[in-house]
Tab-separated table of C-alpha atoms in Angstrom:
chain	number	residue	atom	x	y	z
A	19	MET	CA	72.148	56.205	-3.467
A	20	ALA	CA	69.131	58.280	-4.381
A	21	ASP	CA	67.951	55.933	-7.106
A	22	ASN	CA	68.379	52.894	-4.935
A	23	MET	CA	64.757	52.985	-3.838
A	24	LYS	CA	61.556	53.693	-5.656
A	25	MET	CA	58.861	54.829	-3.282
A	26	ARG	CA	55.258	55.916	-3.414
A	27	ALA	CA	52.947	56.915	-0.559
A	28	GLN	CA	49.330	57.416	-1.554
A	29	LEU	CA	46.313	58.414	0.482
A	30	LYS	CA	43.577	55.838	-0.140
A	31	GLY	CA	40.526	56.651	1.933
A	32	ASP	CA	41.433	56.290	5.600
A	33	TYR	CA	44.922	54.921	5.152
A	34	VAL	CA	48.116	55.679	3.289
A	35	GLU	CA	49.579	52.894	1.207
A	36	VAL	CA	53.353	52.930	0.924
A	37	LYS	CA	55.059	50.919	-1.794
A	38	VAL	CA	58.801	50.480	-1.862
A	39	LEU	CA	61.013	48.819	-4.440
A	40	MET	CA	64.648	48.514	-3.418
A	41	SER	CA	67.634	47.689	-5.555
A	42	HIS	CA	69.649	44.987	-3.789
A	43	PRO	CA	71.175	41.628	-4.836
A	44	MET	CA	69.903	39.729	-1.746
A	45	GLU	CA	72.573	37.045	-2.090
A	46	THR	CA	71.940	34.057	0.167
A	47	GLY	CA	75.570	32.972	0.409
A	48	ARG	CA	74.685	29.654	-1.248
A	49	ARG	CA	74.661	30.654	-4.910
A	50	LYS	CA	77.615	29.676	-7.079
A	51	ALA	CA	78.851	32.114	-9.702
A	52	ASP	CA	79.818	30.967	-13.203
A	53	ASP	CA	83.402	30.448	-12.036
A	54	GLY	CA	82.189	27.952	-9.437
A	55	ASN	CA	82.929	30.153	-6.453
A	56	VAL	CA	80.231	30.758	-3.883
A	57	VAL	CA	78.916	34.312	-3.934
A	58	PRO	CA	79.129	35.659	-0.382
A	59	ALA	CA	75.912	36.473	1.453
A	60	HIS	CA	74.819	40.045	0.841
A	61	PHE	CA	71.347	40.920	2.002
A	62	VAL	CA	69.241	43.563	3.717
A	63	GLN	CA	68.892	42.727	7.407
A	64	LEU	CA	66.957	45.639	8.782
A	65	LEU	CA	64.399	47.978	7.304
A	66	THR	CA	62.769	50.792	9.220
A	67	ALA	CA	60.028	53.184	8.216
A	68	THR	CA	58.979	56.429	9.853
A	69	LEU	CA	56.020	58.756	9.481
A	70	ASN	CA	57.014	62.376	10.182
A	71	GLY	CA	60.019	61.004	12.049
A	72	LYS	CA	58.031	58.599	14.251
A	73	PRO	CA	58.796	54.883	13.813
A	74	VAL	CA	55.925	52.922	12.248
A	75	LEU	CA	57.522	49.764	10.923
A	76	GLU	CA	60.617	47.758	11.721
A	77	ALA	CA	61.414	44.696	9.673
A	78	GLN	CA	64.156	42.145	10.144
A	79	TRP	CA	64.919	40.161	7.039
A	80	GLY	CA	66.844	37.011	6.276
A	81	THR	CA	68.174	35.827	2.946
A	82	GLY	CA	64.717	34.576	1.916
A	83	VAL	CA	63.442	37.942	0.742
A	84	SER	CA	63.618	38.143	-3.061
A	85	LYS	CA	66.259	40.061	-4.978
A	86	ASN	CA	65.343	43.730	-5.417
A	87	PRO	CA	62.990	43.608	-2.424
A	88	TYR	CA	59.435	44.805	-2.736
A	89	LEU	CA	57.333	45.959	0.173
A	90	THR	CA	53.871	47.412	0.696
A	91	PHE	CA	52.633	48.648	4.057
A	92	ARG	CA	49.750	50.802	5.247
A	93	LEU	CA	49.572	53.669	7.697
A	94	LYS	CA	46.486	54.880	9.502
A	95	GLY	CA	46.207	58.523	10.467
A	96	ALA	CA	48.623	59.852	7.865
A	97	LYS	CA	47.677	62.959	5.862
A	98	LEU	CA	48.545	64.519	2.528
A	99	GLY	CA	52.006	66.032	2.671
A	100	ASP	CA	53.156	63.884	5.605
A	101	LYS	CA	56.679	62.563	5.246
A	102	VAL	CA	57.313	58.847	4.974
A	103	ALA	CA	60.930	57.692	5.176
A	104	VAL	CA	62.366	54.226	4.654
A	105	THR	CA	65.893	53.147	5.569
A	106	TRP	CA	67.590	49.814	5.072
A	107	HIS	CA	70.846	48.360	6.356
A	108	ASP	CA	72.516	45.294	4.904
A	109	ASN	CA	74.900	42.713	6.364
A	110	LEU	CA	77.932	44.433	4.802
A	111	GLY	CA	77.193	47.771	6.460
A	112	ALA	CA	75.673	49.479	3.427
A	113	THR	CA	72.597	51.598	3.962
A	114	ALA	CA	70.125	53.688	1.998
A	115	THR	CA	67.366	56.102	2.980
A	116	GLN	CA	64.597	57.746	1.070
A	117	GLU	CA	61.873	60.140	2.135
A	118	ILE	CA	58.777	61.131	0.221
A	119	ALA	CA	55.571	63.046	0.856
A	120	VAL	CA	52.111	61.485	0.900
A	121	THR	CA	50.144	62.238	-2.265
A	122	GLN	CA	46.526	61.683	-3.308
A	123	ALA	CA	45.901	58.315	-4.962
B	5	MET	CA	78.369	74.555	25.323
B	6	GLN	CA	76.224	71.856	26.789
B	7	ARG	CA	74.189	71.717	23.648
B	8	ARG	CA	77.284	71.513	21.507
B	9	ASN	CA	78.564	68.601	23.548
B	10	PHE	CA	75.237	66.919	23.259
B	11	LEU	CA	75.182	67.380	19.509
B	12	LEU	CA	78.744	66.145	19.184
B	13	GLY	CA	77.865	63.145	21.274
B	14	LEU	CA	74.803	62.485	19.178
B	15	LEU	CA	76.795	62.830	15.991
B	16	SER	CA	79.475	60.404	17.089
B	17	ALA	CA	76.798	58.001	18.295
B	18	ILE	CA	75.208	58.092	14.857
B	19	ILE	CA	78.544	57.588	13.139
B	20	LEU	CA	79.728	54.815	15.441
B	21	ALA	CA	76.453	53.016	15.960
B	22	PRO	CA	75.364	51.584	12.616
B	23	ILE	CA	76.999	48.221	12.101
B	24	ASN	CA	77.216	47.191	15.730
B	25	ALA	CA	73.793	48.455	16.686
B	26	PHE	CA	72.033	46.653	13.881
B	27	ALA	CA	74.066	43.512	14.288
B	28	ALA	CA	72.804	43.519	17.856
B	29	ILE	CA	69.196	44.070	16.836
B	30	TRP	CA	69.163	41.515	14.021
B	31	ASN	CA	68.188	38.108	15.347
B	32	LYS	CA	71.068	36.125	13.860
B	33	ALA	CA	70.228	32.848	15.570
B	34	ALA	CA	66.613	32.887	14.407
B	35	PHE	CA	67.452	33.773	10.824
B	36	GLU	CA	70.203	31.164	10.593
B	37	ALA	CA	68.130	28.355	12.125
B	38	VAL	CA	67.648	25.548	9.589
B	39	LYS	CA	64.497	24.129	11.154
B	40	LEU	CA	61.252	26.027	11.442
B	41	ASP	CA	60.702	24.856	15.018
B	42	ASP	CA	64.135	26.104	16.051
B	43	ALA	CA	63.527	29.516	14.486
B	44	SER	CA	60.159	29.691	16.281
B	45	LYS	CA	61.740	28.790	19.604
B	46	ILE	CA	64.408	31.456	19.265
B	47	LEU	CA	61.678	33.995	18.513
B	48	ASP	CA	59.948	32.876	21.746
B	49	ILE	CA	56.924	31.734	19.773
B	50	ASN	CA	54.998	29.187	21.802
B	51	GLY	CA	51.489	27.846	22.130
B	52	GLU	CA	50.411	29.543	18.933
B	53	THR	CA	46.785	28.947	18.011
B	54	ILE	CA	45.544	28.598	14.464
B	55	SER	CA	43.519	31.623	13.433
B	56	GLN	CA	41.507	32.341	10.316
B	57	GLN	CA	41.856	36.017	11.213
B	58	ILE	CA	45.233	35.834	9.529
B	59	GLN	CA	44.789	36.056	5.784
B	60	ILE	CA	47.600	34.935	3.536
B	61	THR	CA	47.342	35.703	-0.162
B	62	ALA	CA	49.812	33.902	-2.393
B	63	PRO	CA	49.694	32.041	-5.695
B	64	ASP	CA	48.631	28.367	-5.598
B	65	ARG	CA	51.509	27.568	-7.915
B	66	ALA	CA	54.736	29.477	-8.411
B	67	GLU	CA	56.633	28.876	-11.656
B	68	ASN	CA	59.775	30.381	-10.217
B	69	GLY	CA	60.497	30.153	-6.507
B	70	ALA	CA	62.816	33.154	-6.686
B	71	ILE	CA	59.874	35.545	-6.577
B	72	VAL	CA	56.714	34.563	-4.761
B	73	GLN	CA	54.524	37.510	-3.833
B	74	VAL	CA	52.848	37.139	-0.457
B	75	GLU	CA	50.276	39.388	1.166
B	76	VAL	CA	49.559	39.016	4.865
B	77	ARG	CA	46.766	40.726	6.743
B	78	SER	CA	45.970	40.231	10.411
B	79	GLU	CA	42.550	41.026	11.828
B	80	ILE	CA	43.664	40.066	15.312
B	81	ALA	CA	43.365	42.934	17.774
B	82	ASN	CA	46.641	44.439	18.961
B	83	THR	CA	48.772	42.699	16.367
B	84	GLU	CA	52.325	43.832	17.056
B	85	ALA	CA	54.338	41.675	14.721
B	86	ILE	CA	53.983	39.412	11.717
B	87	ALA	CA	56.631	36.771	11.029
B	88	ILE	CA	56.786	34.932	7.709
B	89	LEU	CA	58.385	31.485	7.593
B	90	VAL	CA	58.750	28.930	4.809
B	91	GLU	CA	58.902	25.454	6.271
B	92	LYS	CA	61.081	23.831	3.630
B	93	ASN	CA	63.530	26.647	2.917
B	94	PRO	CA	67.199	26.150	3.912
B	95	THR	CA	66.617	28.842	6.530
B	96	PRO	CA	62.857	29.013	7.190
B	97	LEU	CA	62.600	32.455	8.796
B	98	ILE	CA	62.105	34.960	5.992
B	99	ALA	CA	61.064	38.156	7.694
B	100	ASN	CA	59.688	39.598	10.900
B	101	PHE	CA	57.694	42.827	10.678
B	102	MET	CA	56.973	44.917	13.775
B	103	PHE	CA	54.269	47.568	13.622
B	104	SER	CA	53.777	50.697	15.733
B	105	ASN	CA	52.172	54.150	15.748
B	106	GLY	CA	49.300	53.451	13.386
B	107	ALA	CA	50.908	51.048	10.951
B	108	GLU	CA	48.288	48.497	9.944
B	109	PRO	CA	49.080	44.805	10.446
B	110	PHE	CA	49.360	44.350	6.725
B	111	VAL	CA	52.299	43.671	4.484
B	112	VAL	CA	53.010	42.646	0.915
B	113	THR	CA	56.436	41.355	-0.009
B	114	ARG	CA	58.188	38.932	-2.350
B	115	ILE	CA	59.994	35.898	-1.007
B	116	LYS	CA	62.134	32.997	-2.193
B	117	MET	CA	60.914	29.427	-1.943
B	118	ALA	CA	63.161	26.411	-2.445
B	119	GLU	CA	60.397	23.894	-3.068
B	120	THR	CA	56.711	23.237	-2.571
B	121	SER	CA	56.027	24.177	1.031
B	122	ASP	CA	53.723	25.764	3.523
B	123	ILE	CA	54.171	29.455	4.147
B	124	LYS	CA	53.619	29.858	7.858
B	125	VAL	CA	52.658	33.218	9.303
B	126	VAL	CA	52.900	33.909	13.016
B	127	VAL	CA	51.205	36.932	14.552
B	128	LYS	CA	52.226	38.296	17.930
B	129	ALA	CA	49.514	40.090	19.887
B	130	GLY	CA	50.552	40.923	23.431
B	131	ASP	CA	51.741	37.683	25.020
B	132	GLN	CA	49.804	35.550	22.566
B	133	TYR	CA	50.766	34.001	19.285
B	134	PHE	CA	48.485	33.083	16.406
B	135	THR	CA	49.287	31.282	13.204
B	136	ASN	CA	47.976	30.353	9.802
B	137	SER	CA	49.529	28.584	6.831
B	138	ARG	CA	49.172	28.457	3.101
B	139	ASN	CA	50.680	25.922	0.749
B	140	VAL	CA	52.399	27.043	-2.438
B	141	VAL	CA	53.446	24.596	-5.157
B	142	VAL	CA	56.882	25.600	-6.431
B	143	LEU	CA	58.042	24.394	-9.847
B	144	GLU	CA	61.556	25.841	-9.837
B	145	ASN	CA	63.872	26.258	-6.854
B	146	GLY	CA	64.300	29.919	-5.998
B	147	CYS	CA	66.776	29.621	-3.167
B	148	ASN	CA	70.085	29.691	-4.991
């Protein structure tokens, strides 16, 4: 699932800005498909981010996060070349991880 | 031998843990609550004080409630967590972000909004809770 996430981590002065765009349907479980059947809930529940393996962010999500979730967060004390990794888990047990290095903005 | 056992144990823990572990971590009751007050209660939010040190950036009007970009920044010392709730959504709790090890209390994300509503942000700092709200006019329901 390498192309599941688009990620960028850029050093901007004294912080690193991480932008993540995930590919996920984020179904609420309330939407009806064209055939009239309800589409079952399918959404990311947990997202974690690490900097060089150390946890920096943990997010719990409900169905109210938009389809193909977008996230920006900022890390103090990160340097060029540091590794930022993001992992998500959804309610159906699927998961994806991506790791990138910090680059200059 | 000891190390091998440890590694095997670790490996099986990683393989066996996922679904159960995260189901346990994920706050099902809070995310499924249909009233904002109930979600807040389940998150142990109480006595929150209104603070202008929480900045919420969002559009005044959203054409399509399916994608409303929200930026939240907390200037409150020792901010540990930022929760985003939408009062009039079918399930108001949208997301709860917990920061550690140098992550700034700042987040940008995109959320769904069913109708015109306040976006309520709750910041946890130690044992204290702070809140701020911002109204967004929604023209088209984004909660299908």
